[in-house]
Amino acid sequence: MKKQLLSLLLIAQFGFGQSGVPANPYYNGMNWTLTGMNLKSALATKITTTHTNFLTYSQDWNATQATDLNPTNSNNVLLLYGFSSTTCPSSTSDDNDHRERNSMSNGGGNSCEWNREHVYAKSLGTPALVDGALSSADSDAGEDAHHLRSCDVDRNGNRGNLKFAAGSGDSSPVTGGWYPGNEWKGDVARMMMYMYLRYPSQCLPINVGTGATVSTDTNMIQLFLQWNAEDPVSLYEDNRNTYHGNTTNTFAQGNRNPFIDNPYLATVIWGGPVAENRWPTVFLSSQSFLAENAVSIYPNPTNSNEIEIATEEEITKLTLVSINGQIIKEIVNPIFNQNTYKINDLPQGFYFLQINAEKGSLTKKIIVN
């Protein structure tokens, strides 16, 4: 428990990388106390500055053949929007609905081949995405491997540039657009969130999806938040992310999709349905966070070896931890007197105070002189 709590507090306050969650050193330096548009901006900076290898469109073939492999059959790639397990060609099934195909059957002119689906349809970008850049200076969203997925040639054509819309069951055209299918809707949502952060003016969610928008960010649609929560991350998605985050891989971009690493980041940024939280030691509350001004601590710094905590929130636990990870005090269901609680006999030092309440949690720094 000490190690987990220390990880939470150090990451939250200073962004130190830990061997725990988030395990990948990719997130060193992130400040996990940020929420809303501040967290969105910080993640956008992270995925942009770490995008160091700009792939050409021909190299995207190689990347897709490496990243889109079926975790249970490494000879085949999984096909976005696919759902049938029959073999192509087949007399009993539409040949464009297959879920996987041999990884070497890539192309574009045969109904039993697969090609690269621009999940953010090129024509919907502002400006439209291109996929024939000559150099990294010209490269844009059209060649970003994080939204290029293997897809049946014909099914790719069926989707075309239709916007994503609500539906159920297998992938198909629906009123108002294209439903990607129950298995793929979370993948689509997380890709669209990544593209929005990476290309914030070119790849707006409202241009590629339908439905109501989020009140705090009118470029984000609620449908993607719903899909992100309803369809958890798969091993297939994790494998893609791991490949691109490792710059020793020849066709890796160097950056990751944070919403695959933890779908709950979308909840912290935009709210909506609560998505899977894969970093419980970073985000202790699965529902919400207390506002910074919801709790006051005074005096801070203190010269009297004591502090008073003032709040109108229903506090369930107070945990004081030293910079070295030692739990100094842990007070369950503290009894407040006129909305204040005093902690005394504090030794000199620097501390983190984790405040858990009915409505969420908050971490404060404490200095005892």
Short mmCIF file of N, CA and C in Angstrom, two decimals, residues 55-210:
data_model
loop_
_atom_site.label_atom_id
_atom_site.label_comp_id
_atom_site.label_asym_id
_atom_site.label_seq_id
_atom_site.Cartn_x
_atom_site.Cartn_y
_atom_site.Cartn_z
N LEU A 55 6.21 8.30 -40.98
CA LEU A 55 6.15 7.23 -41.96
C LEU A 55 5.62 7.73 -43.30
N THR A 56 6.16 7.18 -44.37
CA THR A 56 5.56 7.42 -45.68
C THR A 56 4.37 6.50 -45.82
N TYR A 57 3.55 6.78 -46.83
CA TYR A 57 2.36 5.95 -47.00
C TYR A 57 2.72 4.51 -47.36
N SER A 58 3.82 4.31 -48.08
CA SER A 58 4.25 2.95 -48.39
C SER A 58 4.78 2.26 -47.14
N GLN A 59 5.42 3.00 -46.26
CA GLN A 59 5.89 2.40 -45.00
C GLN A 59 4.74 2.01 -44.09
N ASP A 60 3.60 2.67 -44.27
CA ASP A 60 2.43 2.31 -43.47
C ASP A 60 1.99 0.87 -43.73
N TRP A 61 2.25 0.35 -44.94
CA TRP A 61 1.99 -1.07 -45.19
C TRP A 61 2.77 -1.92 -44.20
N ASN A 62 4.08 -1.62 -44.10
CA ASN A 62 4.95 -2.40 -43.22
C ASN A 62 4.51 -2.28 -41.76
N ALA A 63 4.16 -1.08 -41.38
CA ALA A 63 3.72 -0.88 -40.00
C ALA A 63 2.46 -1.68 -39.71
N THR A 64 1.50 -1.63 -40.63
CA THR A 64 0.23 -2.33 -40.42
C THR A 64 0.43 -3.84 -40.37
N GLN A 65 1.32 -4.36 -41.20
CA GLN A 65 1.60 -5.80 -41.18
C GLN A 65 2.23 -6.23 -39.86
N ALA A 66 2.89 -5.30 -39.18
CA ALA A 66 3.50 -5.61 -37.89
C ALA A 66 2.54 -5.41 -36.72
N THR A 67 1.67 -4.40 -36.83
CA THR A 67 0.84 -4.03 -35.68
C THR A 67 -0.53 -4.69 -35.65
N ASP A 68 -1.06 -5.06 -36.81
CA ASP A 68 -2.46 -5.49 -36.86
C ASP A 68 -2.64 -7.00 -36.80
N LEU A 69 -1.60 -7.72 -36.40
CA LEU A 69 -1.67 -9.17 -36.35
C LEU A 69 -2.68 -9.64 -35.30
N ASN A 70 -3.38 -10.69 -35.63
CA ASN A 70 -4.31 -11.31 -34.69
C ASN A 70 -3.49 -11.92 -33.54
N PRO A 71 -3.74 -11.53 -32.29
CA PRO A 71 -2.97 -12.07 -31.17
C PRO A 71 -3.04 -13.59 -31.05
N THR A 72 -4.08 -14.20 -31.64
CA THR A 72 -4.21 -15.65 -31.56
C THR A 72 -3.79 -16.35 -32.84
N ASN A 73 -3.41 -15.60 -33.87
CA ASN A 73 -2.95 -16.17 -35.13
C ASN A 73 -2.06 -15.14 -35.83
N SER A 74 -0.77 -15.24 -35.62
CA SER A 74 0.16 -14.23 -36.11
C SER A 74 0.37 -14.27 -37.62
N ASN A 75 -0.26 -15.21 -38.31
CA ASN A 75 -0.20 -15.23 -39.78
C ASN A 75 -1.20 -14.25 -40.39
N ASN A 76 -2.19 -13.86 -39.60
CA ASN A 76 -3.28 -13.04 -40.13
C ASN A 76 -3.33 -11.68 -39.47
N VAL A 77 -3.83 -10.70 -40.22
CA VAL A 77 -4.17 -9.41 -39.64
C VAL A 77 -5.67 -9.38 -39.39
N LEU A 78 -6.06 -8.66 -38.33
CA LEU A 78 -7.49 -8.45 -38.07
C LEU A 78 -7.99 -7.30 -38.94
N LEU A 79 -9.19 -7.45 -39.45
CA LEU A 79 -9.75 -6.48 -40.38
C LEU A 79 -10.81 -5.62 -39.68
N LEU A 80 -10.53 -4.33 -39.61
CA LEU A 80 -11.48 -3.39 -39.03
C LEU A 80 -12.84 -3.52 -39.70
N TYR A 81 -13.89 -3.47 -38.92
CA TYR A 81 -15.29 -3.60 -39.33
C TYR A 81 -15.68 -5.05 -39.63
N GLY A 82 -14.73 -5.99 -39.69
CA GLY A 82 -15.05 -7.37 -40.04
C GLY A 82 -15.68 -8.12 -38.89
N PHE A 83 -16.41 -9.20 -39.23
CA PHE A 83 -17.06 -9.99 -38.18
C PHE A 83 -17.22 -11.45 -38.55
N SER A 84 -17.12 -11.83 -39.82
CA SER A 84 -17.31 -13.22 -40.22
C SER A 84 -16.02 -14.01 -40.08
N SER A 85 -16.14 -15.26 -39.62
CA SER A 85 -14.98 -16.13 -39.45
C SER A 85 -14.75 -17.05 -40.65
N THR A 86 -15.58 -16.93 -41.68
CA THR A 86 -15.40 -17.78 -42.85
C THR A 86 -14.17 -17.33 -43.65
N THR A 87 -13.73 -18.21 -44.55
CA THR A 87 -12.53 -17.95 -45.34
C THR A 87 -12.89 -17.33 -46.68
N CYS A 88 -12.11 -16.39 -47.11
CA CYS A 88 -12.34 -15.74 -48.40
C CYS A 88 -11.52 -16.45 -49.48
N PRO A 89 -12.11 -16.79 -50.66
CA PRO A 89 -13.50 -16.56 -51.02
C PRO A 89 -14.42 -17.61 -50.42
N SER A 90 -15.70 -17.27 -50.30
CA SER A 90 -16.67 -18.18 -49.70
C SER A 90 -17.98 -18.07 -50.44
N SER A 91 -18.64 -19.20 -50.58
CA SER A 91 -19.94 -19.20 -51.24
C SER A 91 -21.07 -19.00 -50.25
N THR A 92 -20.73 -18.99 -48.95
CA THR A 92 -21.78 -18.90 -47.93
C THR A 92 -21.77 -17.57 -47.21
N SER A 93 -20.83 -16.71 -47.52
CA SER A 93 -20.74 -15.44 -46.81
C SER A 93 -20.29 -14.35 -47.75
N ASP A 94 -20.76 -13.16 -47.51
CA ASP A 94 -20.31 -12.00 -48.27
C ASP A 94 -18.81 -11.86 -48.05
N ASP A 95 -18.05 -11.80 -49.12
CA ASP A 95 -16.59 -11.82 -48.99
C ASP A 95 -16.00 -10.55 -48.39
N ASN A 96 -16.81 -9.56 -48.12
CA ASN A 96 -16.24 -8.33 -47.57
C ASN A 96 -16.45 -8.19 -46.06
N ASP A 97 -16.98 -9.25 -45.41
CA ASP A 97 -17.28 -9.12 -43.99
C ASP A 97 -16.32 -9.91 -43.10
N HIS A 98 -15.20 -10.35 -43.65
CA HIS A 98 -14.29 -11.20 -42.88
C HIS A 98 -13.56 -10.43 -41.79
N ARG A 99 -13.28 -11.13 -40.72
CA ARG A 99 -12.64 -10.53 -39.55
C ARG A 99 -11.12 -10.58 -39.64
N GLU A 100 -10.57 -11.49 -40.43
CA GLU A 100 -9.12 -11.58 -40.56
C GLU A 100 -8.74 -12.11 -41.93
N ARG A 101 -7.49 -11.86 -42.29
CA ARG A 101 -6.99 -12.31 -43.58
C ARG A 101 -5.48 -12.42 -43.50
N ASN A 102 -4.88 -13.23 -44.36
CA ASN A 102 -3.44 -13.41 -44.34
C ASN A 102 -2.73 -12.06 -44.42
N SER A 103 -1.72 -11.89 -43.59
CA SER A 103 -1.06 -10.59 -43.49
C SER A 103 -0.37 -10.18 -44.79
N MET A 104 -0.07 -11.15 -45.66
CA MET A 104 0.61 -10.85 -46.92
C MET A 104 -0.37 -10.59 -48.07
N SER A 105 -1.67 -10.68 -47.78
CA SER A 105 -2.68 -10.48 -48.83
C SER A 105 -3.09 -9.02 -48.92
N ASN A 106 -2.12 -8.16 -48.82
CA ASN A 106 -2.42 -6.73 -48.90
C ASN A 106 -2.38 -6.25 -50.34
N GLY A 107 -3.22 -5.29 -50.64
CA GLY A 107 -3.29 -4.76 -51.99
C GLY A 107 -4.44 -3.78 -52.08
N GLY A 108 -5.13 -3.82 -53.19
CA GLY A 108 -6.24 -2.90 -53.32
C GLY A 108 -7.16 -3.23 -54.46
N GLY A 109 -6.84 -4.26 -55.25
CA GLY A 109 -7.65 -4.52 -56.42
C GLY A 109 -8.40 -5.82 -56.40
N ASN A 110 -8.32 -6.56 -55.31
CA ASN A 110 -8.94 -7.88 -55.25
C ASN A 110 -9.87 -7.94 -54.06
N SER A 111 -11.02 -8.57 -54.26
CA SER A 111 -12.01 -8.61 -53.19
C SER A 111 -11.56 -9.44 -52.00
N CYS A 112 -10.50 -10.25 -52.16
CA CYS A 112 -9.98 -11.03 -51.04
C CYS A 112 -8.68 -10.43 -50.51
N GLU A 113 -8.41 -9.19 -50.86
CA GLU A 113 -7.25 -8.49 -50.32
C GLU A 113 -7.70 -7.49 -49.26
N TRP A 114 -6.73 -7.03 -48.50
CA TRP A 114 -7.01 -5.97 -47.54
C TRP A 114 -6.17 -4.74 -47.87
N ASN A 115 -6.64 -3.60 -47.46
CA ASN A 115 -5.87 -2.37 -47.64
C ASN A 115 -5.93 -1.52 -46.39
N ARG A 116 -5.44 -0.31 -46.49
CA ARG A 116 -5.33 0.57 -45.32
C ARG A 116 -6.54 1.50 -45.24
N GLU A 117 -7.32 1.30 -44.21
CA GLU A 117 -8.49 2.15 -44.00
C GLU A 117 -8.08 3.41 -43.24
N HIS A 118 -8.38 4.57 -43.81
CA HIS A 118 -8.24 5.82 -43.07
C HIS A 118 -9.46 5.94 -42.17
N VAL A 119 -9.30 5.58 -40.91
CA VAL A 119 -10.44 5.59 -40.01
C VAL A 119 -10.99 7.01 -39.87
N TYR A 120 -10.09 7.99 -39.82
CA TYR A 120 -10.55 9.36 -40.01
C TYR A 120 -10.54 9.59 -41.51
N ALA A 121 -11.70 9.53 -42.13
CA ALA A 121 -11.80 9.61 -43.59
C ALA A 121 -11.11 10.86 -44.11
N LYS A 122 -10.32 10.68 -45.17
CA LYS A 122 -9.47 11.76 -45.66
C LYS A 122 -10.26 13.01 -46.03
N SER A 123 -11.38 12.83 -46.69
CA SER A 123 -12.13 13.99 -47.18
C SER A 123 -12.79 14.79 -46.07
N LEU A 124 -12.86 14.22 -44.85
CA LEU A 124 -13.53 14.89 -43.74
C LEU A 124 -12.59 15.80 -42.96
N GLY A 125 -11.30 15.76 -43.26
CA GLY A 125 -10.35 16.62 -42.58
C GLY A 125 -10.48 18.06 -43.04
N THR A 126 -9.98 18.98 -42.21
CA THR A 126 -9.99 20.41 -42.56
C THR A 126 -8.59 20.99 -42.43
N PRO A 127 -7.76 20.95 -43.47
CA PRO A 127 -8.08 20.51 -44.83
C PRO A 127 -8.09 18.99 -44.94
N ALA A 128 -8.46 18.50 -46.12
CA ALA A 128 -8.51 17.05 -46.35
C ALA A 128 -7.14 16.44 -46.10
N LEU A 129 -7.14 15.20 -45.60
CA LEU A 129 -5.89 14.49 -45.33
C LEU A 129 -5.28 14.02 -46.64
N VAL A 130 -3.96 14.01 -46.69
CA VAL A 130 -3.25 13.48 -47.86
C VAL A 130 -2.42 12.28 -47.42
N ASP A 131 -2.08 11.41 -48.37
CA ASP A 131 -1.30 10.23 -48.02
C ASP A 131 -0.11 10.02 -48.95
N GLY A 132 0.37 11.12 -49.56
CA GLY A 132 1.51 11.00 -50.45
C GLY A 132 2.57 12.02 -50.18
N ALA A 133 2.79 12.35 -48.89
CA ALA A 133 3.80 13.34 -48.54
C ALA A 133 5.19 12.88 -48.95
N LEU A 134 6.03 13.82 -49.30
CA LEU A 134 7.38 13.50 -49.77
C LEU A 134 8.40 13.42 -48.66
N SER A 135 8.12 14.06 -47.52
CA SER A 135 9.08 14.08 -46.42
C SER A 135 8.34 14.32 -45.12
N SER A 136 9.07 14.24 -44.02
CA SER A 136 8.44 14.45 -42.72
C SER A 136 7.89 15.87 -42.61
N ALA A 137 8.51 16.82 -43.31
CA ALA A 137 8.02 18.18 -43.27
C ALA A 137 6.65 18.31 -43.92
N ASP A 138 6.36 17.42 -44.88
CA ASP A 138 5.08 17.46 -45.58
C ASP A 138 4.05 16.50 -44.98
N SER A 139 4.51 15.63 -44.09
CA SER A 139 3.64 14.57 -43.59
C SER A 139 2.48 15.15 -42.79
N ASP A 140 1.33 14.54 -42.92
CA ASP A 140 0.20 14.99 -42.13
C ASP A 140 -0.60 13.80 -41.65
N ALA A 141 -1.82 14.07 -41.22
CA ALA A 141 -2.63 13.04 -40.59
C ALA A 141 -2.93 11.86 -41.50
N GLY A 142 -2.90 12.06 -42.80
CA GLY A 142 -3.22 10.98 -43.73
C GLY A 142 -2.27 9.81 -43.66
N GLU A 143 -1.07 10.01 -43.12
CA GLU A 143 -0.09 8.94 -43.03
C GLU A 143 0.17 8.51 -41.58
N ASP A 144 -0.62 9.00 -40.65
CA ASP A 144 -0.44 8.64 -39.25
C ASP A 144 -0.95 7.23 -39.01
N ALA A 145 -0.04 6.33 -38.64
CA ALA A 145 -0.38 4.91 -38.51
C ALA A 145 -1.34 4.62 -37.37
N HIS A 146 -1.52 5.55 -36.46
CA HIS A 146 -2.43 5.31 -35.34
C HIS A 146 -3.89 5.25 -35.78
N HIS A 147 -4.21 5.74 -36.99
CA HIS A 147 -5.60 5.62 -37.46
C HIS A 147 -5.69 4.86 -38.78
N LEU A 148 -4.61 4.27 -39.23
CA LEU A 148 -4.64 3.43 -40.42
C LEU A 148 -4.76 1.98 -39.98
N ARG A 149 -5.82 1.32 -40.38
CA ARG A 149 -6.06 -0.07 -39.96
C ARG A 149 -6.27 -0.95 -41.19
N SER A 150 -5.85 -2.19 -41.05
CA SER A 150 -6.13 -3.17 -42.11
C SER A 150 -7.64 -3.37 -42.20
N CYS A 151 -8.13 -3.44 -43.44
CA CYS A 151 -9.57 -3.53 -43.67
C CYS A 151 -9.81 -4.20 -45.02
N ASP A 152 -10.84 -5.01 -45.12
CA ASP A 152 -11.20 -5.60 -46.39
C ASP A 152 -11.39 -4.50 -47.44
N VAL A 153 -10.87 -4.75 -48.64
CA VAL A 153 -10.92 -3.74 -49.70
C VAL A 153 -12.34 -3.27 -49.97
N ASP A 154 -13.26 -4.21 -50.14
CA ASP A 154 -14.64 -3.84 -50.47
C ASP A 154 -15.35 -3.18 -49.29
N ARG A 155 -15.09 -3.70 -48.07
CA ARG A 155 -15.76 -3.12 -46.91
C ARG A 155 -15.24 -1.70 -46.66
N ASN A 156 -13.98 -1.50 -46.93
CA ASN A 156 -13.41 -0.16 -46.86
C ASN A 156 -14.15 0.77 -47.81
N GLY A 157 -14.40 0.27 -49.02
CA GLY A 157 -15.14 1.06 -49.99
C GLY A 157 -16.58 1.31 -49.57
N ASN A 158 -17.19 0.33 -48.92
CA ASN A 158 -18.56 0.49 -48.44
C ASN A 158 -18.68 1.62 -47.42
N ARG A 159 -17.69 1.69 -46.54
CA ARG A 159 -17.70 2.77 -45.55
C ARG A 159 -17.43 4.10 -46.25
N GLY A 160 -16.47 4.12 -47.18
CA GLY A 160 -16.16 5.35 -47.90
C GLY A 160 -15.81 6.47 -46.94
N ASN A 161 -16.49 7.59 -47.07
CA ASN A 161 -16.26 8.71 -46.16
C ASN A 161 -17.49 8.99 -45.29
N LEU A 162 -18.31 7.94 -45.06
CA LEU A 162 -19.46 8.09 -44.19
C LEU A 162 -19.02 8.44 -42.78
N LYS A 163 -19.75 9.33 -42.15
CA LYS A 163 -19.46 9.67 -40.76
C LYS A 163 -19.91 8.52 -39.85
N PHE A 164 -19.25 8.41 -38.70
CA PHE A 164 -19.62 7.38 -37.73
C PHE A 164 -20.92 7.79 -37.04
N ALA A 165 -21.79 6.80 -36.86
CA ALA A 165 -23.10 7.07 -36.27
C ALA A 165 -23.50 5.92 -35.35
N ALA A 166 -24.47 6.17 -34.51
CA ALA A 166 -24.94 5.17 -33.55
C ALA A 166 -25.56 3.98 -34.27
N GLY A 167 -25.42 2.81 -33.67
CA GLY A 167 -25.99 1.59 -34.23
C GLY A 167 -25.79 0.46 -33.26
N SER A 168 -25.96 -0.77 -33.74
CA SER A 168 -25.74 -1.95 -32.91
C SER A 168 -25.47 -3.14 -33.81
N GLY A 169 -24.85 -4.19 -33.23
CA GLY A 169 -24.56 -5.39 -33.99
C GLY A 169 -23.30 -5.25 -34.82
N ASP A 170 -23.30 -5.85 -36.01
CA ASP A 170 -22.14 -5.82 -36.89
C ASP A 170 -22.07 -4.49 -37.64
N SER A 171 -20.91 -4.23 -38.24
CA SER A 171 -20.73 -2.99 -38.98
C SER A 171 -21.68 -2.93 -40.17
N SER A 172 -22.16 -1.73 -40.45
CA SER A 172 -23.09 -1.55 -41.57
C SER A 172 -23.40 -0.08 -41.73
N PRO A 173 -23.91 0.30 -42.91
CA PRO A 173 -24.45 1.66 -43.05
C PRO A 173 -25.70 1.80 -42.17
N VAL A 174 -25.85 2.94 -41.54
CA VAL A 174 -27.02 3.22 -40.72
C VAL A 174 -27.52 4.61 -41.09
N THR A 175 -28.69 4.93 -40.59
CA THR A 175 -29.23 6.26 -40.84
C THR A 175 -28.25 7.32 -40.34
N GLY A 176 -27.79 8.12 -41.22
CA GLY A 176 -26.88 9.20 -40.84
C GLY A 176 -25.42 8.88 -40.98
N GLY A 177 -25.07 7.62 -41.34
CA GLY A 177 -23.64 7.34 -41.47
C GLY A 177 -23.28 5.87 -41.45
N TRP A 178 -22.23 5.52 -40.71
CA TRP A 178 -21.65 4.19 -40.70
C TRP A 178 -21.43 3.73 -39.27
N TYR A 179 -21.95 2.55 -38.94
CA TYR A 179 -21.70 1.97 -37.62
C TYR A 179 -20.55 0.98 -37.74
N PRO A 180 -19.46 1.14 -36.97
CA PRO A 180 -18.27 0.30 -37.14
C PRO A 180 -18.40 -1.12 -36.60
N GLY A 181 -19.45 -1.41 -35.84
CA GLY A 181 -19.63 -2.73 -35.26
C GLY A 181 -19.32 -2.76 -33.78
N ASN A 182 -19.98 -3.65 -33.06
CA ASN A 182 -19.81 -3.72 -31.61
C ASN A 182 -18.36 -3.98 -31.20
N GLU A 183 -17.65 -4.79 -32.00
CA GLU A 183 -16.27 -5.13 -31.64
C GLU A 183 -15.32 -3.98 -31.87
N TRP A 184 -15.66 -3.07 -32.76
CA TRP A 184 -14.70 -2.07 -33.22
C TRP A 184 -15.03 -0.65 -32.79
N LYS A 185 -16.18 -0.42 -32.18
CA LYS A 185 -16.57 0.96 -31.89
C LYS A 185 -15.64 1.63 -30.88
N GLY A 186 -15.14 0.87 -29.90
CA GLY A 186 -14.19 1.47 -28.95
C GLY A 186 -12.88 1.82 -29.62
N ASP A 187 -12.40 0.94 -30.52
CA ASP A 187 -11.18 1.22 -31.28
C ASP A 187 -11.33 2.53 -32.04
N VAL A 188 -12.47 2.66 -32.73
CA VAL A 188 -12.73 3.87 -33.52
C VAL A 188 -12.73 5.11 -32.63
N ALA A 189 -13.44 5.04 -31.51
CA ALA A 189 -13.52 6.20 -30.62
C ALA A 189 -12.14 6.62 -30.14
N ARG A 190 -11.33 5.66 -29.72
CA ARG A 190 -10.01 6.00 -29.20
C ARG A 190 -9.09 6.55 -30.28
N MET A 191 -9.24 6.05 -31.53
CA MET A 191 -8.47 6.60 -32.63
C MET A 191 -8.88 8.03 -32.93
N MET A 192 -10.17 8.30 -32.90
CA MET A 192 -10.64 9.65 -33.20
C MET A 192 -10.21 10.65 -32.11
N MET A 193 -10.17 10.19 -30.87
CA MET A 193 -9.67 11.04 -29.79
C MET A 193 -8.19 11.35 -29.99
N TYR A 194 -7.42 10.33 -30.34
CA TYR A 194 -5.99 10.55 -30.62
C TYR A 194 -5.82 11.55 -31.75
N MET A 195 -6.55 11.36 -32.85
CA MET A 195 -6.39 12.23 -34.01
C MET A 195 -6.75 13.68 -33.67
N TYR A 196 -7.74 13.86 -32.83
CA TYR A 196 -8.14 15.20 -32.41
C TYR A 196 -7.01 15.89 -31.64
N LEU A 197 -6.38 15.15 -30.72
CA LEU A 197 -5.29 15.74 -29.95
C LEU A 197 -4.05 15.97 -30.81
N ARG A 198 -3.78 15.03 -31.71
CA ARG A 198 -2.56 15.14 -32.52
C ARG A 198 -2.71 16.18 -33.63
N TYR A 199 -3.90 16.32 -34.20
CA TYR A 199 -4.15 17.26 -35.29
C TYR A 199 -5.39 18.08 -34.94
N PRO A 200 -5.27 18.99 -33.98
CA PRO A 200 -6.43 19.61 -33.34
C PRO A 200 -7.30 20.47 -34.22
N SER A 201 -6.80 20.97 -35.33
CA SER A 201 -7.65 21.75 -36.23
C SER A 201 -8.04 20.97 -37.48
N GLN A 202 -7.24 19.98 -37.84
CA GLN A 202 -7.50 19.21 -39.06
C GLN A 202 -8.46 18.05 -38.83
N CYS A 203 -8.43 17.45 -37.65
CA CYS A 203 -9.18 16.21 -37.41
C CYS A 203 -10.17 16.38 -36.25
N LEU A 204 -11.17 17.21 -36.46
CA LEU A 204 -12.17 17.45 -35.43
C LEU A 204 -13.14 16.28 -35.35
N PRO A 205 -13.46 15.81 -34.14
CA PRO A 205 -14.44 14.73 -33.99
C PRO A 205 -15.81 15.07 -34.60
N ILE A 206 -16.24 16.32 -34.53
CA ILE A 206 -17.56 16.67 -35.06
C ILE A 206 -17.62 16.52 -36.58
N ASN A 207 -16.47 16.48 -37.24
CA ASN A 207 -16.47 16.32 -38.70
C ASN A 207 -16.50 14.87 -39.13
N VAL A 208 -16.23 13.94 -38.20
CA VAL A 208 -16.15 12.53 -38.56
C VAL A 208 -17.19 11.69 -37.85
N GLY A 209 -17.91 12.28 -36.90
CA GLY A 209 -18.94 11.56 -36.16
C GLY A 209 -20.21 12.39 -36.04
N THR A 210 -21.28 11.75 -35.64
CA THR A 210 -22.58 12.41 -35.56
C THR A 210 -23.10 12.41 -34.12
#
